[in-house]
Coordinates of N, CA, C and O in Angstrom, one line a residue:
M167 N 12.5 -5.9 4.6 CA 11.5 -6.8 4.6 C 10.3 -6.7 5.3 O 10.3 -5.5 6.3
Q168 N 9.3 -7.4 5.7 CA 8.4 -7.1 6.2 C 8.5 -6.8 7.7 O 9.5 -7.7 8.1
D169 N 8.0 -5.9 8.5 CA 8.2 -5.7 9.8 C 7.4 -6.9 10.5 O 6.1 -6.8 10.5
K170 N 7.8 -7.7 11.5 CA 7.1 -8.8 12.1 C 6.5 -8.5 13.2 O 5.2 -8.9 13.4
Q171 N 6.8 -7.1 13.8 CA 6.0 -6.8 14.9 C 4.6 -6.6 14.5 O 3.6 -6.9 15.3
N172 N 4.2 -5.6 13.4 CA 3.1 -5.1 13.2 C 2.5 -5.5 11.6 O 1.5 -4.8 11.4
N173 N 3.2 -6.5 11.3 CA 2.9 -7.0 9.9 C 2.7 -6.1 8.6 O 1.8 -5.9 7.9
K174 N 3.6 -5.0 8.6 CA 3.6 -3.8 7.8 C 4.4 -4.2 6.8 O 5.6 -4.7 6.8
M175 N 4.1 -4.1 5.5 CA 5.0 -4.2 4.6 C 5.1 -3.0 3.6 O 4.0 -2.2 3.4
T176 N 6.0 -2.6 3.1 CA 6.4 -1.3 2.1 C 6.1 -1.7 0.7 O 6.2 -3.0 0.5
L177 N 6.1 -0.7 0.1 CA 5.9 -0.8 -1.6 C 7.2 -1.5 -2.0 O 7.0 -2.4 -2.8
S178 N 8.2 -1.2 -1.3 CA 9.4 -2.1 -1.9 C 9.4 -3.6 -1.7 O 9.9 -4.8 -2.2
D179 N 9.0 -3.9 -0.5 CA 8.5 -5.2 0.1 C 7.9 -6.1 -0.8 O 7.9 -7.1 -1.5
I180 N 6.6 -5.4 -1.4 CA 5.9 -6.0 -2.1 C 6.4 -6.0 -3.7 O 6.3 -7.3 -4.3
A181 N 7.0 -5.1 -4.0 CA 7.9 -5.2 -5.4 C 9.0 -6.3 -5.4 O 9.1 -7.1 -6.4
D182 N 9.7 -6.2 -4.2 CA 10.5 -7.4 -4.0 C 10.1 -8.8 -4.0 O 10.7 -9.7 -4.9
A183 N 8.9 -9.0 -3.4 CA 8.2 -10.1 -3.3 C 7.7 -10.9 -4.9 O 7.8 -11.8 -5.4
L184 N 7.2 -9.6 -5.6 CA 6.7 -9.5 -6.9 C 7.8 -10.4 -7.9 O 7.7 -11.2 -8.7
S185 N 8.9 -9.6 -8.1 CA 10.1 -9.7 -8.5 C 10.5 -11.2 -8.7 O 11.0 -12.1 -9.5
K186 N 10.4 -11.8 -7.3 CA 10.8 -13.0 -7.1 C 10.1 -14.1 -7.2 O 10.5 -15.1 -7.9
K187 N 8.7 -14.0 -7.1 CA 7.7 -14.8 -7.6 C 7.6 -14.6 -9.0 O 7.3 -16.0 -9.5
R188 N 7.7 -13.8 -9.6 CA 7.3 -13.8 -11.2 C 8.6 -13.8 -12.0 O 8.4 -13.7 -13.3
G189 N 9.6 -13.5 -11.3 CA 11.0 -13.5 -12.2 C 11.2 -12.6 -13.0 O 11.7 -12.2 -14.0
M190 N 10.6 -11.2 -12.4 CA 10.8 -9.8 -13.0 C 12.0 -9.1 -12.6 O 12.3 -9.3 -11.4
S191 N 12.4 -8.0 -13.3 CA 13.6 -7.1 -12.5 C 12.7 -6.3 -11.3 O 11.5 -6.1 -11.5
K192 N 13.3 -6.2 -10.5 CA 13.0 -5.2 -9.1 C 12.5 -4.0 -9.7 O 11.6 -3.4 -9.3
N193 N 12.9 -3.4 -10.7 CA 12.4 -2.0 -11.2 C 11.3 -2.2 -11.9 O 10.3 -1.1 -11.5
D194 N 11.1 -3.0 -12.8 CA 9.7 -3.2 -13.5 C 8.8 -3.6 -12.3 O 7.4 -3.0 -12.3
A195 N 8.7 -4.6 -11.4 CA 8.1 -4.7 -10.4 C 7.7 -3.7 -9.5 O 6.5 -3.3 -9.0
E196 N 8.5 -2.7 -9.1 CA 8.3 -1.4 -8.4 C 7.0 -0.6 -9.1 O 6.6 0.0 -8.7
K197 N 7.7 -0.5 -10.6 CA 6.6 0.4 -11.5 C 5.2 -0.2 -11.4 O 4.3 0.4 -11.5
F198 N 5.0 -1.6 -11.4 CA 3.9 -2.2 -11.5 C 3.0 -1.9 -10.1 O 2.1 -1.4 -10.4
V199 N 3.9 -2.3 -8.9 CA 3.2 -1.9 -8.0 C 2.8 -0.5 -7.6 O 1.5 -0.1 -7.0
T200 N 3.8 0.6 -8.3 CA 3.2 1.7 -7.9 C 2.0 2.2 -9.0 O 1.1 2.9 -8.3
A201 N 2.1 1.7 -10.2 CA 0.8 1.9 -10.8 C -0.4 1.5 -10.4 O -1.4 1.9 -10.4
I202 N -0.2 0.2 -9.7 CA -1.5 -0.3 -9.3 C -2.1 0.2 -8.0 O -3.4 0.7 -8.1
F203 N -1.1 0.9 -7.3 CA -1.6 1.9 -6.1 C -1.9 3.1 -6.5 O -3.0 3.8 -6.3
D204 N -1.5 3.5 -7.9 CA -2.0 5.1 -8.5 C -3.5 4.8 -8.9 O -4.3 5.7 -8.6
V205 N -3.7 3.6 -9.4 CA -5.1 3.4 -10.0 C -5.9 3.4 -9.0 O -7.2 3.8 -8.7
I206 N -5.8 2.7 -7.6 CA -6.3 2.7 -6.5 C -6.6 4.0 -6.1 O -7.8 4.2 -5.6
N207 N -5.6 4.6 -5.8 CA -5.7 6.4 -5.4 C -6.4 7.1 -6.0 O -7.5 7.8 -6.0
D208 N -6.6 6.9 -7.5 CA -7.3 7.5 -8.5 C -9.0 7.1 -8.3 O -9.5 7.8 -8.4
G209 N -9.0 5.9 -8.0 CA -10.4 5.4 -7.9 C -11.3 5.8 -6.5 O -12.4 6.3 -6.5
L210 N -10.2 6.1 -5.5 CA -10.7 6.3 -4.3 C -10.9 7.8 -4.3 O -11.8 8.2 -3.8
H211 N -10.4 8.9 -5.1 CA -10.7 10.2 -5.4 C -12.0 10.5 -6.2 O -12.6 11.3 -5.7
T212 N -12.3 9.3 -7.0 CA -13.6 9.4 -7.8 C -14.7 8.7 -7.2 O -15.8 9.3 -7.3
E213 N -14.6 7.6 -6.8 CA -15.6 6.7 -6.4 C -15.9 6.8 -5.0 O -16.5 6.0 -4.1
K214 N -14.6 7.0 -4.0 CA -14.5 6.9 -2.6 C -14.5 5.6 -2.1 O -14.3 5.2 -1.1
V215 N -14.7 4.4 -2.8 CA -14.5 2.9 -2.7 C -14.1 2.2 -4.0 O -14.2 2.5 -4.9
V216 N -12.9 1.5 -3.8 CA -12.6 0.5 -4.4 C -12.6 -0.6 -4.1 O -11.8 -1.2 -3.0
R217 N -13.0 -1.4 -5.0 CA -13.2 -3.3 -4.3 C -12.5 -4.0 -5.4 O -12.8 -3.9 -6.6
I218 N -11.4 -4.9 -4.7 CA -10.7 -5.9 -5.8 C -10.8 -7.0 -5.3 O -10.5 -7.4 -4.4
K219 N -11.6 -8.0 -6.2 CA -12.0 -9.3 -5.8 C -10.6 -10.1 -5.4 O -9.5 -9.9 -6.3
G220 N -10.7 -10.9 -4.3 CA -9.6 -11.6 -3.9 C -8.6 -10.7 -3.2 O -7.4 -11.2 -2.7
L221 N -8.5 -9.5 -3.3 CA -7.6 -8.7 -2.2 C -8.6 -7.9 -1.1 O -8.1 -8.1 -0.2
G222 N -9.5 -7.4 -1.6 CA -10.0 -6.5 -0.3 C -10.7 -5.4 -1.0 O -10.7 -5.0 -2.1
S223 N -11.4 -4.6 0.1 CA -11.9 -3.0 -0.5 C -10.9 -2.0 0.4 O -10.7 -2.1 1.2
F224 N -10.9 -0.8 -0.5 CA -10.0 0.1 0.0 C -11.5 1.4 0.0 O -12.3 1.6 -1.0
K225 N -11.4 2.0 1.1 CA -12.3 3.0 1.2 C -11.8 4.5 1.8 O -10.9 4.5 2.5
V226 N -12.3 5.6 1.6 CA -12.0 7.0 2.1 C -12.8 7.2 3.5 O -13.9 6.9 3.5
S227 N -12.2 7.3 4.6 CA -13.1 7.4 5.7 C -12.3 8.7 6.4 O -11.3 8.7 6.4
N228 N -13.2 9.5 7.2 CA -13.0 10.3 7.9 C -12.5 10.2 9.4 O -12.9 9.3 10.0
V229 N -11.4 10.5 9.7 CA -10.5 10.2 11.1 C -10.5 11.6 11.8 O -10.1 12.5 11.3
E230 N -10.9 11.6 12.8 CA -10.7 12.9 13.6 C -9.0 13.0 14.1 O -8.8 11.9 14.3
G231 N -8.8 14.1 14.0 CA -7.2 14.1 14.6 C -7.0 14.2 15.8 O -8.0 14.2 16.6
S232 N -5.8 13.8 16.1 CA -5.6 13.7 17.4 C -4.1 14.7 17.5 O -3.7 14.8 16.8
E233 N -3.6 14.7 19.2 CA -2.5 15.5 19.2 C -1.3 14.6 19.3 O -1.6 13.1 19.9
S234 N -0.2 15.0 18.8 CA 0.9 14.0 19.0 C 1.4 14.4 20.3 O 1.9 15.5 21.0
A235 N 2.4 13.5 21.0 CA 3.0 13.5 22.0 C 4.4 14.0 22.0 O 5.0 13.5 20.8
A236 N 5.0 14.9 22.3 CA 6.1 15.2 22.0 C 7.1 14.6 22.8 O 7.4 14.8 24.0
V237 N 7.6 13.4 22.1 CA 8.3 12.2 22.7 C 9.8 12.9 23.4 O 10.1 12.4 24.4
N238 N 10.2 14.1 22.6 CA 11.7 14.3 23.1 C 11.4 15.1 24.2 O 12.3 15.6 24.9
M239 N 10.2 15.7 24.7 CA 9.8 16.7 25.4 C 9.6 16.0 27.0 O 9.5 16.8 27.8
G240 N 9.4 14.6 26.8 CA 9.1 14.0 28.1 C 7.8 14.2 28.5 O 7.0 13.8 29.2

């Protein structure tokens, strides 16, 4: 389920909510959610921006790399 600390939802969380809200099977909901994100991803590759009215905008942006801390090394 949704992580309450940082408000993150997984694709599985979204599919589960969709299946409950619309009375569809979890499998069909997962296929639908995956297809939607595939379409968004394809749009980002070609247009660099995808706007969905009522949901939001998705865009490709460059982020500088960062070094990770070796947690196990102290």
